[in-house]
């Protein structure tokens, strides 16, 4: 802009950033954050979705020894990364498995005791 002898230049910094991929909507799978490159450009960096840790089916606590990855990556992992070498390994925690075994054992014991008591009652 020219006003008399003084030349004033208005500089407008353009910080418009466009998506780098084809998906042009702000969806859950298209989350981004701004990042400045070494050349001083502002660009979008795409962020990965947060992964959920595998949980026990009974007590809902996190399972140890199981990889915390997205389902697509989980499909390509080997079996030893996805499970634990135990009954219900990968679905129930050790504490819950132990309580299930003890409960089943005690129920069986109770049945045997009931049978013995019934036999004694029929003898007398």
PDB file of N, CA and C in Angstrom, residues 51-54 66-70 74:
ATOM      1  N   UNK A  51      -4.771 -48.084  20.984  1.00  0.00           N
ATOM      2  CA  UNK A  51      -5.040 -49.514  21.108  1.00  0.00           C
ATOM      3  C   UNK A  51      -5.599 -49.829  22.482  1.00  0.00           C
ATOM      4  N   UNK A  52      -6.494 -50.792  22.535  1.00  0.00           N
ATOM      5  CA  UNK A  52      -7.055 -51.241  23.798  1.00  0.00           C
ATOM      6  C   UNK A  52      -6.316 -52.488  24.261  1.00  0.00           C
ATOM      7  N   UNK A  53      -5.993 -52.531  25.543  1.00  0.00           N
ATOM      8  CA  UNK A  53      -5.314 -53.697  26.099  1.00  0.00           C
ATOM      9  C   UNK A  53      -6.337 -54.822  26.255  1.00  0.00           C
ATOM     10  N   UNK A  54      -5.891 -56.073  26.051  1.00  0.00           N
ATOM     11  CA  UNK A  54      -6.783 -57.220  26.221  1.00  0.00           C
ATOM     12  C   UNK A  54      -7.148 -57.354  27.690  1.00  0.00           C
ATOM     13  N   UNK A  66       0.129 -60.419  26.642  1.00  0.00           N
ATOM     14  CA  UNK A  66      -0.565 -60.366  25.357  1.00  0.00           C
ATOM     15  C   UNK A  66      -0.293 -59.014  24.716  1.00  0.00           C
ATOM     16  N   UNK A  67       0.088 -59.033  23.454  1.00  0.00           N
ATOM     17  CA  UNK A  67       0.460 -57.804  22.746  1.00  0.00           C
ATOM     18  C   UNK A  67      -0.715 -56.845  22.662  1.00  0.00           C
ATOM     19  N   UNK A  68      -0.440 -55.560  22.883  1.00  0.00           N
ATOM     20  CA  UNK A  68      -1.463 -54.518  22.793  1.00  0.00           C
ATOM     21  C   UNK A  68      -1.330 -53.847  21.431  1.00  0.00           C
ATOM     22  N   UNK A  69      -2.060 -54.359  20.450  1.00  0.00           N
ATOM     23  CA  UNK A  69      -1.982 -53.836  19.081  1.00  0.00           C
ATOM     24  C   UNK A  69      -3.389 -53.746  18.485  1.00  0.00           C
ATOM     25  N   UNK A  70      -3.501 -53.062  17.355  1.00  0.00           N
ATOM     26  CA  UNK A  70      -4.769 -52.946  16.645  1.00  0.00           C
ATOM     27  C   UNK A  70      -5.135 -54.306  16.033  1.00  0.00           C
ATOM     28  N   UNK A  74      -2.854 -57.553  14.911  1.00  0.00           N
ATOM     29  CA  UNK A  74      -2.978 -58.751  15.742  1.00  0.00           C
ATOM     30  C   UNK A  74      -3.124 -59.995  14.879  1.00  0.00           C
TER      31      UNK A  74
END
